[in-house]
Coordinates of C-alpha atoms and ligand atoms in Angstrom, one line a residue:
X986 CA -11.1 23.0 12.5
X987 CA -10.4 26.2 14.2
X988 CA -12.9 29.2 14.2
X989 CA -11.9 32.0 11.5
X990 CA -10.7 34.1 14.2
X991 CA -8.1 32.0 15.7
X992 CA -6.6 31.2 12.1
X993 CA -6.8 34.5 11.5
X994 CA -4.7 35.7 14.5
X995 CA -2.6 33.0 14.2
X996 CA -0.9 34.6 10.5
X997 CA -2.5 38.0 10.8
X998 CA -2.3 41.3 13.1
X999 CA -5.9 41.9 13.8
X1000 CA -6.6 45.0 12.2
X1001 CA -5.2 43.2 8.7
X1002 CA -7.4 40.4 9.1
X1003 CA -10.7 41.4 7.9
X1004 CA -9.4 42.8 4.6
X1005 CA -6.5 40.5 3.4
X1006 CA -6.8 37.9 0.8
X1007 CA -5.0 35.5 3.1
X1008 CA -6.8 35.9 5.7
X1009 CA -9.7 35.2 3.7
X1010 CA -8.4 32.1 2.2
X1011 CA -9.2 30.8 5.5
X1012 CA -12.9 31.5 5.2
X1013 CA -13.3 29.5 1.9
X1014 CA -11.5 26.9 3.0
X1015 CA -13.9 26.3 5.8
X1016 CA -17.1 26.3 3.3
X1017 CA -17.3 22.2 1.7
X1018 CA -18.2 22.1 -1.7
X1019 CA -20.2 19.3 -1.3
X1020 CA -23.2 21.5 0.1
X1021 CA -26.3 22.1 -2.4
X1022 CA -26.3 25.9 -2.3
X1023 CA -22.3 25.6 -3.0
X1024 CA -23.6 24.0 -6.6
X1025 CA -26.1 26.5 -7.2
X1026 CA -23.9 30.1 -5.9
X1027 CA -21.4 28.4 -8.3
X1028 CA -23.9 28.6 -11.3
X1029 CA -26.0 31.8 -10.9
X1030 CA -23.6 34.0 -8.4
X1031 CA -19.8 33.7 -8.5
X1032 CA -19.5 36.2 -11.4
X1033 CA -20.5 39.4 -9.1
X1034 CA -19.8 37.7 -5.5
X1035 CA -16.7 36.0 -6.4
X1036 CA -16.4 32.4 -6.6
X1037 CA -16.3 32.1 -2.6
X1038 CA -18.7 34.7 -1.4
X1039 CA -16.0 36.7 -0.2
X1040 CA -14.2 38.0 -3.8
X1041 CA -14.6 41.8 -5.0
X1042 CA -17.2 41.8 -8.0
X1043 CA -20.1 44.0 -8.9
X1044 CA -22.0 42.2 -5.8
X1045 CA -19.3 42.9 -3.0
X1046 CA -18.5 40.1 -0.4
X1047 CA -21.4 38.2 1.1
X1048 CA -19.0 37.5 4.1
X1049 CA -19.0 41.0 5.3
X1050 CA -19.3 41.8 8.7
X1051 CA -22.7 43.8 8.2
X1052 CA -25.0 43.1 5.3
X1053 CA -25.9 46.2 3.7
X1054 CA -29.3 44.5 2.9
X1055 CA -29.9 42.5 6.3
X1056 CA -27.8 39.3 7.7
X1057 CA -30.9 37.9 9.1
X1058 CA -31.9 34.6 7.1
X1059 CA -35.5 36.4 6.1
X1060 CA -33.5 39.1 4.6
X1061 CA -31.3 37.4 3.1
X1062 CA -33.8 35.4 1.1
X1063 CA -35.6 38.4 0.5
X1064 CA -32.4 40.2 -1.4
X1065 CA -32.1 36.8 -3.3
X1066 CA -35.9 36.3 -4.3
X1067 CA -36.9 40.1 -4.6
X1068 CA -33.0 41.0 -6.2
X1069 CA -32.2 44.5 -5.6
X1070 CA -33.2 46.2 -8.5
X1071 CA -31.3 49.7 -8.6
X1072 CA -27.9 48.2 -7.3
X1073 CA -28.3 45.5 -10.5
X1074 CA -28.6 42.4 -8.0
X1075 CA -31.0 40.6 -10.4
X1076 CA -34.1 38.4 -8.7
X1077 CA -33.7 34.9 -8.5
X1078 CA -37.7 34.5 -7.1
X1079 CA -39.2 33.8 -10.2
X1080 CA -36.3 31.4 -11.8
X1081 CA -35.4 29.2 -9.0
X1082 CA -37.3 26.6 -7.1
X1083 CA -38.0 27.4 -3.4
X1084 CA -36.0 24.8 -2.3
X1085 CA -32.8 26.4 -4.3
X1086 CA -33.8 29.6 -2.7
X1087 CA -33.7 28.0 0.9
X1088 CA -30.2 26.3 0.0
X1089 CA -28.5 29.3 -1.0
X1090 CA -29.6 30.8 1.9
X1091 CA -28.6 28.1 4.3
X1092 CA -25.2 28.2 2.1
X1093 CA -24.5 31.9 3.0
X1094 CA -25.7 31.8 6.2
X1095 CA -24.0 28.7 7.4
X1096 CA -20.4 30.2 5.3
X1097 CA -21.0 33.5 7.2
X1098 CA -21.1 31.5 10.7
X1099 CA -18.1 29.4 9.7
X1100 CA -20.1 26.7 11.1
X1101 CA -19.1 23.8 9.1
X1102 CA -20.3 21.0 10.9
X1103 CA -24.2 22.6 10.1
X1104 CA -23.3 22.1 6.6
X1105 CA -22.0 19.1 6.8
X1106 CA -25.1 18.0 8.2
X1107 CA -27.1 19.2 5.5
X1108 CA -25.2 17.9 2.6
X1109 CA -27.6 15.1 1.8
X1110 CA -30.3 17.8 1.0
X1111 CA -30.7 17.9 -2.6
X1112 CA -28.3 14.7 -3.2
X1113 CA -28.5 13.0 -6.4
X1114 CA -29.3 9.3 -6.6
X1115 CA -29.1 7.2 -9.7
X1116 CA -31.7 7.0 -12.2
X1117 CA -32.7 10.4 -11.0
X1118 CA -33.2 13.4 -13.5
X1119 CA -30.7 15.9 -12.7
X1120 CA -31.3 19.8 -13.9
X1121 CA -28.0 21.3 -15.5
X1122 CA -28.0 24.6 -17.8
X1123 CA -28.2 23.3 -21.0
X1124 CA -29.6 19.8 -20.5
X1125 CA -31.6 17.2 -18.1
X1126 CA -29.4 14.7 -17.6
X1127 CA -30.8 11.2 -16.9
X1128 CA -28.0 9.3 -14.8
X1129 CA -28.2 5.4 -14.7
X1130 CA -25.9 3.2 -12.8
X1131 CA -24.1 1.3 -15.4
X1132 CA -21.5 -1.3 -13.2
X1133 CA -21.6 -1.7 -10.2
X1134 CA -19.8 -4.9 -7.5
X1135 CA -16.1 -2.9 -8.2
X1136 CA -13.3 -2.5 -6.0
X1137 CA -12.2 1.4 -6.0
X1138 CA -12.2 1.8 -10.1
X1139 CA -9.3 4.0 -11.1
X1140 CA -10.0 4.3 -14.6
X1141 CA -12.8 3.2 -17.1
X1142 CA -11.8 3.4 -21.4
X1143 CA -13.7 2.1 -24.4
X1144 CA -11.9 -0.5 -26.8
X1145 CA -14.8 -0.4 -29.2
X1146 CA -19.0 0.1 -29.2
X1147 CA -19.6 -2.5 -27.1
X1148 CA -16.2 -3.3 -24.6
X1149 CA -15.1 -1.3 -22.0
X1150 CA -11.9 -1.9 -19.8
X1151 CA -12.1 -0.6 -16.1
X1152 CA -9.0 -0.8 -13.7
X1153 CA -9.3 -1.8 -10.0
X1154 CA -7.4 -0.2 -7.7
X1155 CA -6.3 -3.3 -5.9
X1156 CA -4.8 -4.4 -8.8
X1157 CA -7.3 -5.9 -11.2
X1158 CA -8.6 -5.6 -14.7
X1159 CA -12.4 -5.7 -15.4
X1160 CA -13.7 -6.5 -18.9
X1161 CA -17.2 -5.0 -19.5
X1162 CA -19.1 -6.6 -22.8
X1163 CA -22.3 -5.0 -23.9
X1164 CA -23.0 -3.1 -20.0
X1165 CA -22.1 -6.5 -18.4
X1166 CA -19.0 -6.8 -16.2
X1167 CA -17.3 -10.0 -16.7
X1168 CA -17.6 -11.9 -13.5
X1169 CA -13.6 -12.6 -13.6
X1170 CA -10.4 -10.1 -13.7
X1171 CA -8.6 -10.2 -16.5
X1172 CA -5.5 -13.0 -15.5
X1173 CA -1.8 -12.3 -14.9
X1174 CA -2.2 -8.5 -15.3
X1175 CA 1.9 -7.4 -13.3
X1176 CA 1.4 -7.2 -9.3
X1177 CA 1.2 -4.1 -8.0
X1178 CA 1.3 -2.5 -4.8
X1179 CA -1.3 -0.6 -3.6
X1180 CA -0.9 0.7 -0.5
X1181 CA -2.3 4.7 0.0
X1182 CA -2.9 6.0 -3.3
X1183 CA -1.0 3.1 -5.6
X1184 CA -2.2 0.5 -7.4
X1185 CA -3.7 -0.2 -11.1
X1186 CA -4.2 3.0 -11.9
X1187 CA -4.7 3.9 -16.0
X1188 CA -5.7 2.0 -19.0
X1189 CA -6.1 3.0 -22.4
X1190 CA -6.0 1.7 -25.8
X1191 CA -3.8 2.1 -28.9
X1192 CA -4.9 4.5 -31.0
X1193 CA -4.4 1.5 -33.6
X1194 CA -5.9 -0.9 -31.0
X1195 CA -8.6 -2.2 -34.2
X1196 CA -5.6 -3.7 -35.8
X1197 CA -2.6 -4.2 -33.0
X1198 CA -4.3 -4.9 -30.2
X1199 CA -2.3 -2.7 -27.9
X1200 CA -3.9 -2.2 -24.2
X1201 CA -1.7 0.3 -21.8
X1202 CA -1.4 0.1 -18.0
X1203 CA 0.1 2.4 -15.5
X1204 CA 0.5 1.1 -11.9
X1205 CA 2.7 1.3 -8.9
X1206 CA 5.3 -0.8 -8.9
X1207 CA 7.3 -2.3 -5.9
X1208 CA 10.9 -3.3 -5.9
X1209 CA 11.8 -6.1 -3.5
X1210 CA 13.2 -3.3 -0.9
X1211 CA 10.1 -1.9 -0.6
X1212 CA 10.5 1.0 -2.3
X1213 CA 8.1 2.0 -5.6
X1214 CA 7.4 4.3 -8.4
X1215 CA 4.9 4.5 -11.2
X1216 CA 5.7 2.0 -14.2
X1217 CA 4.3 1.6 -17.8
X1218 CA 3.6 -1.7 -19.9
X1219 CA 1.6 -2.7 -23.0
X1220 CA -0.1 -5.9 -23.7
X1221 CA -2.6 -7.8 -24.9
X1222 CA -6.0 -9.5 -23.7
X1223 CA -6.3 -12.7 -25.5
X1224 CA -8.7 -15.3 -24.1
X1225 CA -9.3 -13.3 -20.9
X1226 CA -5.5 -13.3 -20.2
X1227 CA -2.5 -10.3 -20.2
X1228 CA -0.3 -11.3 -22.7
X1229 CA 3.0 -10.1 -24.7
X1230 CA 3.7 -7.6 -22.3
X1231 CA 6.4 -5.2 -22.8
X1232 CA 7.9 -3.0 -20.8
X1233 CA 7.9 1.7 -22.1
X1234 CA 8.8 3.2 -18.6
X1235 CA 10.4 2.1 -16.0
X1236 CA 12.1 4.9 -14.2
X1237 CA 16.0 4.1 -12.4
X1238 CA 15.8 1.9 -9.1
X1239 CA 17.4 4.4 -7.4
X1240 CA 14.8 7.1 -7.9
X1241 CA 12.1 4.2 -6.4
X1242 CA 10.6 5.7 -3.2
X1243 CA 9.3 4.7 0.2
X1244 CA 6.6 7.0 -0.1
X1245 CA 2.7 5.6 -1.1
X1246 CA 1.0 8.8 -2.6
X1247 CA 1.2 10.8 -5.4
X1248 CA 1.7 8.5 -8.4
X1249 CA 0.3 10.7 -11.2
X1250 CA -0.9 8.4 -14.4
X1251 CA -3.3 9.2 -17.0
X1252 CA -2.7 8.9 -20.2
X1253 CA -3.1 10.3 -23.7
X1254 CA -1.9 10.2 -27.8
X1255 CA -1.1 13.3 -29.8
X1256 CA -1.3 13.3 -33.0
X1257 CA 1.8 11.4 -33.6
X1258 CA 0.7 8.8 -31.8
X1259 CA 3.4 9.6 -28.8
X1260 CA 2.1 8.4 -25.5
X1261 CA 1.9 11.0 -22.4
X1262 CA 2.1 9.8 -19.2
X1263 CA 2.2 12.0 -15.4
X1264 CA 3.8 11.4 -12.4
X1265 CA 3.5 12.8 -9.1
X1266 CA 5.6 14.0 -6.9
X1267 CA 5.8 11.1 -4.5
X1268 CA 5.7 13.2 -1.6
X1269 CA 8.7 14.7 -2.6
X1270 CA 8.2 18.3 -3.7
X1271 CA 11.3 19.4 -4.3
X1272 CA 12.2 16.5 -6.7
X1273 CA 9.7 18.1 -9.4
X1274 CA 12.6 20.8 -10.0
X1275 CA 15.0 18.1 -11.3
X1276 CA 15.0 17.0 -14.5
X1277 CA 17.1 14.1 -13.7
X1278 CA 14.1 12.6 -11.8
X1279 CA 10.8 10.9 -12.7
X1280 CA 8.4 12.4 -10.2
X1281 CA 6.4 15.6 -11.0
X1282 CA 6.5 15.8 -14.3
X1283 CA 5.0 14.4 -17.4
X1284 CA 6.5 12.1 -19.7
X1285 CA 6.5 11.2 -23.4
X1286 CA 7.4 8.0 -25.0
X1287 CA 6.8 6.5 -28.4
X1288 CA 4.3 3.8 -28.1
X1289 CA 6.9 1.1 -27.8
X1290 CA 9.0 3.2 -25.2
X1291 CA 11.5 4.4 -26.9
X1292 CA 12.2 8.4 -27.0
X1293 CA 11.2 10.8 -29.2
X1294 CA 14.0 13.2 -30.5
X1295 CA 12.9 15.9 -30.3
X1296 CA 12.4 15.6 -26.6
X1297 CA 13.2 18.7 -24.6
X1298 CA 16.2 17.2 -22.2
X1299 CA 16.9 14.4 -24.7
X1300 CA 20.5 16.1 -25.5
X1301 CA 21.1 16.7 -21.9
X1302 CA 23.8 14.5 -20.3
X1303 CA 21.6 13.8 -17.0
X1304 CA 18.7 14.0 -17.7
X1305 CA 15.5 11.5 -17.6
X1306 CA 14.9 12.0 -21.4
X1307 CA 11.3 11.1 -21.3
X1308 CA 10.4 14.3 -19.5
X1309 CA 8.4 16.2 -21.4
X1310 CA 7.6 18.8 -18.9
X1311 CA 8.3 19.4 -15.0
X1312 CA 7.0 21.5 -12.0
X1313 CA 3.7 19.6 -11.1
X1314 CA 2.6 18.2 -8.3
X1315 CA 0.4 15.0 -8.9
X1316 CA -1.2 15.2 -12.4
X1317 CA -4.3 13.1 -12.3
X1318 CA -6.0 14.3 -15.6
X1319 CA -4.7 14.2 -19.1
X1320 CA -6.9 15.1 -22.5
X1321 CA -6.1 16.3 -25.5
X1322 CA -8.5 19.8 -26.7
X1323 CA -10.3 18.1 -29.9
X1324 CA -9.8 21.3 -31.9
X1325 CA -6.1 22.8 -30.8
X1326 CA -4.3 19.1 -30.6
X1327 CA -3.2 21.0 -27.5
X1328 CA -2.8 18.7 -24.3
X1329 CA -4.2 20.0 -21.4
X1330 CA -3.9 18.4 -17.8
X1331 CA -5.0 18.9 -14.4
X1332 CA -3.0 18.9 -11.3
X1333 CA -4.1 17.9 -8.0
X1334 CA -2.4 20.5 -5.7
X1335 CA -1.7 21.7 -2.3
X1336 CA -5.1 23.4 -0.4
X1337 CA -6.5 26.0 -2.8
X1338 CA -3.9 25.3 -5.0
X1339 CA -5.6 22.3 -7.4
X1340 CA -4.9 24.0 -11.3
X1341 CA -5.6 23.1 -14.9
X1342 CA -2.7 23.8 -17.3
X1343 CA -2.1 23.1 -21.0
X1344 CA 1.3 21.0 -21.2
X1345 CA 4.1 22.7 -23.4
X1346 CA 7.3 20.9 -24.3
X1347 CA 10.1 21.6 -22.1
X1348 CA 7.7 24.2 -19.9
X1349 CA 8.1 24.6 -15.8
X1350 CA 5.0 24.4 -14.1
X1351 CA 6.2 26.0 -11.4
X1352 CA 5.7 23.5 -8.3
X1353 CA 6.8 23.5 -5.3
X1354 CA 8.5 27.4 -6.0
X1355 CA 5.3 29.1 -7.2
X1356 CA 1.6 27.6 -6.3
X1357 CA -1.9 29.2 -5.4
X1358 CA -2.0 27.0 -2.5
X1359 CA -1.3 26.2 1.0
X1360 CA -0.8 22.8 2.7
X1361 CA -3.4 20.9 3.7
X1362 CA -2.6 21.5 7.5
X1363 CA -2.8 25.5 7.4
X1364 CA 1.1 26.5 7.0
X1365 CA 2.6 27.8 3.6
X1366 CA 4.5 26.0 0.7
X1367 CA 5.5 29.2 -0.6
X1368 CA 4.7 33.0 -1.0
X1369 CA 5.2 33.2 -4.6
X1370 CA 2.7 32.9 -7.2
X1371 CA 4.3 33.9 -10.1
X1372 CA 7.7 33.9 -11.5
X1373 CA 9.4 34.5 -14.9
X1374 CA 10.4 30.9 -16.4
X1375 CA 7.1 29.6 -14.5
X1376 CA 4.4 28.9 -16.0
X1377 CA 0.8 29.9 -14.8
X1378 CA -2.0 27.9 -14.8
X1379 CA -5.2 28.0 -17.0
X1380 CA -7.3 28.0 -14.3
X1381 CA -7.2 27.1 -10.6
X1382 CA -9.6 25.8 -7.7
X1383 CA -10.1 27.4 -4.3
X1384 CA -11.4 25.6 -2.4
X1385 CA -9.7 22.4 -4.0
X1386 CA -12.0 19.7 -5.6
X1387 CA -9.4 17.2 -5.3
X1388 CA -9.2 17.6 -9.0
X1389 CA -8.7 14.3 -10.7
X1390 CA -9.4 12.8 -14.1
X1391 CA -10.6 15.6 -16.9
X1392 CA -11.6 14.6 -20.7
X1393 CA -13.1 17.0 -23.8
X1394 CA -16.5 15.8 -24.2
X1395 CA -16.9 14.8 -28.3
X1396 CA -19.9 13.0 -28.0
X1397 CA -23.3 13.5 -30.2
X1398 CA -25.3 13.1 -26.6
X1399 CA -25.5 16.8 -25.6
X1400 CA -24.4 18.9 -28.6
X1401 CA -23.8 22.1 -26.6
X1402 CA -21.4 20.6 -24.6
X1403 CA -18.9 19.8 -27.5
X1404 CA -15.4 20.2 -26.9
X1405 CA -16.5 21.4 -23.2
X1406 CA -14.3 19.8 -20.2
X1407 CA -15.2 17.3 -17.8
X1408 CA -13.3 17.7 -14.0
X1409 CA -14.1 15.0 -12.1
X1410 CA -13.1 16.1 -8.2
X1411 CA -13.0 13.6 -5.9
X1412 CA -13.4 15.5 -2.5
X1413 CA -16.3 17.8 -4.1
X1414 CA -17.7 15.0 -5.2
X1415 CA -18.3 16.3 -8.2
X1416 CA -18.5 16.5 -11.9
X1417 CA -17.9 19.8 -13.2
X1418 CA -18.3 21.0 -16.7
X1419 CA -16.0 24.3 -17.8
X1420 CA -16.9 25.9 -21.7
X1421 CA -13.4 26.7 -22.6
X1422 CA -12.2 29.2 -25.9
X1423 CA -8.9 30.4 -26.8
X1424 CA -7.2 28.4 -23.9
X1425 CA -9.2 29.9 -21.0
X1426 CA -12.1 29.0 -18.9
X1427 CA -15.3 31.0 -19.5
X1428 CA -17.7 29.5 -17.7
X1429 CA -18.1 26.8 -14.8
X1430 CA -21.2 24.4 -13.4
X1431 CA -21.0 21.8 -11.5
X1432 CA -23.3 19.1 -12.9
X1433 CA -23.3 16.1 -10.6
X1434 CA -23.1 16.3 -7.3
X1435 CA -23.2 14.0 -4.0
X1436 CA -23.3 10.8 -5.4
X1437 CA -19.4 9.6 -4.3
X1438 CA -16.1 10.9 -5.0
X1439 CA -15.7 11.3 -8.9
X1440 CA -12.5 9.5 -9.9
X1441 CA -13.0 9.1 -14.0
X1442 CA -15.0 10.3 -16.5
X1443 CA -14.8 8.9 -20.2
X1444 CA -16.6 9.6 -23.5
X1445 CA -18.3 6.4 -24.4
X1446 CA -18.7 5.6 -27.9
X1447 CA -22.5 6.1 -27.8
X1448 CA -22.0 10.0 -26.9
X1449 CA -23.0 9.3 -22.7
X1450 CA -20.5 10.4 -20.4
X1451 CA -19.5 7.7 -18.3
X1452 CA -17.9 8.6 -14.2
X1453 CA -16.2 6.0 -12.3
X1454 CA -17.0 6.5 -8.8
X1455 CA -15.5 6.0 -5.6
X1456 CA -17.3 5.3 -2.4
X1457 CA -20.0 4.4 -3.7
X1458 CA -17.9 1.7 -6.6
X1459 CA -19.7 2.2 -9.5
X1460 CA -19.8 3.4 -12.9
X1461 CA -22.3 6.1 -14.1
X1462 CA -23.8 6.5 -17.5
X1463 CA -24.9 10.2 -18.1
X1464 CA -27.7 10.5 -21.2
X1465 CA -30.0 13.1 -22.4
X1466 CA -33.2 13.6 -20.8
X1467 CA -33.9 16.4 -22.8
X1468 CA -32.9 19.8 -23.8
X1469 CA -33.6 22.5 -20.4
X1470 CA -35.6 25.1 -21.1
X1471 CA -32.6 28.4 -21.8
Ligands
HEC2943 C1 -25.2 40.6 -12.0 C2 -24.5 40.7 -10.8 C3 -25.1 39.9 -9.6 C4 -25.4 38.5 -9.6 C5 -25.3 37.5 -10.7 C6 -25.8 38.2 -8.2 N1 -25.7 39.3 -7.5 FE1 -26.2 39.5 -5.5 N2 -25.8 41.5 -5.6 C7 -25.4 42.2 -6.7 C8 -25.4 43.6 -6.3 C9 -24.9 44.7 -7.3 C10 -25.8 43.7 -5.0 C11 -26.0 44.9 -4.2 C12 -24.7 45.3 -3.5 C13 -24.8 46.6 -2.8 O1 -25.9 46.9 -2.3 O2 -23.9 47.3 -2.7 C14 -26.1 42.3 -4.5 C15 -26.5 42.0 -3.3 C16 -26.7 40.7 -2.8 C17 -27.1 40.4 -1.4 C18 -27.3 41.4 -0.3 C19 -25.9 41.7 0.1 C20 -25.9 42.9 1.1 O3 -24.9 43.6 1.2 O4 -26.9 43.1 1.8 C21 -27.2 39.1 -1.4 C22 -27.6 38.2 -0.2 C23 -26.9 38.5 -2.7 N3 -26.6 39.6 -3.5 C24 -26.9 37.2 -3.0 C25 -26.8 36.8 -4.3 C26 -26.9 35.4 -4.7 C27 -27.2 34.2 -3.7 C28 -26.7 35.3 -6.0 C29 -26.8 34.1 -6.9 C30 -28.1 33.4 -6.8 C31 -26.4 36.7 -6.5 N4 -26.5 37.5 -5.4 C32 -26.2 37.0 -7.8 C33 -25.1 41.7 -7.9 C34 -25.3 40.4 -8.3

């Protein structure tokens, strides 16, 4: 990665670059998330030093050329531990372990140097392993592994108490029975292609599953030209098999693509029962404008595929009439807010650019014309960031997680954390946990960290939280160790 100056000159005159907010995109986007002090700065210090060290707040920017209060590592500890009592920099000495003090430290030092590689290096400080305790605000959290021998899980959804479905990436379909994984994939599940980021992606029940029996997949699916596109069936299991499968979406041939990423999926049920499904952009941006296209947008169907009426583009002559909304990128999160019915989703975005947004019928998200972010490789999608008929996120991430699944938390495990949202990010590799109230985001910790890139997280039917892992394959169980002390 190139040092902060060179990016710097290269979009900037000099004299603008210490002060403007593109400029200091650059800086955060040199800081991994993945470090141990990033965890804790995000906890105790983004809400006076800005969530990268660098935004205005009561605190100023801890990436300033001079420290008022010393750039020396001793000194900066010192303002830490010892706070700075008249400015209202409150100390940290007393509440956090030595070993937090030293990572924050390292964190800002390290993020002041631009020197990522030293932080890279360190990230295994402080990392998680299963059946440790982990500390979080509210709660100690005692994290088992619950399965592990998978290939890649994508998705992981409870049937009932004691049966679990998890989907491999490759293309299978796991059957878990009271914690154990059935030794054999579910048979005849549809072929899917899963080169780059396709494959058997979601799975989710009926809402009615007790009595129908419904199961619902979402994969990438290849036509004999090579080209793909995300598709949706139902079926049933019965006797370890994939049966009565129907077809609900299966977009026109001639929108299939040659591109492998951004396939979207997730899945949830308002209250009518209508299913939601996303889809990404396929690598085309621009295709997320048109409503007469499948890719960037979100979908609704009636459970056996037919189309709702009052579907927003239903009455238009060419358009796809399950879209529901448009303007996204590559949705990799759907959940439905417990209280509001309201359906919110997260969008994995361009670099800095990864957003949460409650879906509205008919609505432009916005994507590729307005965005927060930039492309992965440094140059820009777009200078606009807001536009009337656009709508604006909830919330967005710089630096990007790599947001992917999200899901309300209803369990009876850790009552404070009712109704609360689960991120999981897969290149933080993290869980996050954001308290949420009249549609915004009040608060955000991170609450599991370092243990593999965080592809699913589920509410099991015993109140734990369960996170399907990548890298290490495995699936988490989250339980109460005990309230923390607040
Ligand atoms: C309630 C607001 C608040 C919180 C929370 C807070 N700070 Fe500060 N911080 C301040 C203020 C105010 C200053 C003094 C700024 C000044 O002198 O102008 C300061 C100064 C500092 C300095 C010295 C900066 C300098 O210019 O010399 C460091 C280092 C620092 N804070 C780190 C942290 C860290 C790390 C955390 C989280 C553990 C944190 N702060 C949380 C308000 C806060």
């Amino acid at each position: 990665m190139k040092p902060l100056s060179q990016f710097c000159r290269a979009f900037l005159p000099a004299a603008l670059c210490l002060f403007s907010a593109a400029c200091s995109e650059t800086v955060t986007a040199q800081v991994p998330a993945n470090h141990p002090g990033a965890a804790l700065y995000t906890t105790y210090c983004t809400g006076c030093h800005g969530v990268n060290l660098h935004q205005s707040g009561s605190g100023g920017s801890l990436l300033a050329r001079n420290l008022k209060h010393g750039d020396s590592r001793e000194e900066i500890h010192r303002s830490i531990a010892d706070g700075i009592p008249k400015m209202g920099m409150p100390a940290y000495g007393e509440t956090l372990s030595t070993r937090q003090l030293n990572d924050l430290v390292e964190y800002i030092a390290v993020s002041r140097s631009g020197d990522v590689e030293a932080l890279q290096q360190t990230k295994t400080v402080g990392k998680v392993r299963s059946h440790d305790r982990i500390e979080t605000l509210d709660y100690n959290v005692q994290v088992d592994v619950w399965i592990d021998g998978l290939s890649t899980p994508w998705a992981v959804t409870f049937l009932d108490a004691n049966t679990a479905l998890v989907t491999e990436k490759r293309g299978t379909l796991r059957l878990v029975e009271n914690g154990k994984l059935h030794p054999k994939p579910v048979e005849g599940t549809p072929e899917v292609t899963d080169g780059g980021q396709g494959g058997l992606l979601e799975v989710a029940p009926d809402p009615d599953h007790g009595t129908n029996g419904w199961i619902y997949l979402s994969y990438s699916h290849r036509l004999s030209n090579n080209k793909a596109m995300t598709r949706v069936v139902r079926g049933r299991i019965q006797n370890h098999r994939w049966t009565n499968e129907q077809v609900l979406f299966e977009a026109p041939h001639s929108t299939y693509l040659n591109t492998r990423h951004h396939y979207g999926s997730r899945f949830v049920f308002d209250d009518e029962k209508y299913l939601y499904f996303a889809i990404g952009d396929r690598g085309r941006q621009d295709n997320a404008q048109s409503v007469r296209l499948p890719n960037g947008k979100i979908h609704r169907v009636t459970r056996d595929g037919n189309i709702p009426v009052d579907n927003p583009f239903a009455g238009q002559k060419a358009a796809l009439p399950s879209v529901f909304s448009f303007g996204h990128r590559n949705p990799q999160g759907l959940s439905i807010h417990p209280v509001t019915g309201e359906i919110w989703s997260s969008e994995h975005g361009p670099r800095g650019g990864d957003e949460l947004n409650i879906i509205r019928r008919g609505v432009n998200y916005g994507w590729p014309v307005i965005s927060y972010g930039i492309n992965y490789n440094g140059s820009i999608i777009t200078r606009e960031r807001e536009l009337p008929g656009m709508e604006q996120p909830v919330w967005f991430w710089r630096p990007s997680t790599g947001v992917c699944a999200i899901e309300f938390y209803t369990g009876s495990e850790f009552p404070y954390w009712q109704n609360h949202l689960l991120v999981a990010g897969l290149a933080s590799r993290d869980l996050r946990l954001l308290t949420i109230e009249g549609g915004r985001v009040l608060h955000e910790e991170v609450i599991l960290q370092g243990l593999g890139r965080v592809r699913d997280v589920s509410n099991g039917p015993d109140g734990a939280i369960y996170v399907a892992l990548n890298s290490p394959d495995e699936i988490l169980r989250l339980s109460s160790a005990g309230e923390a002390i607040r």
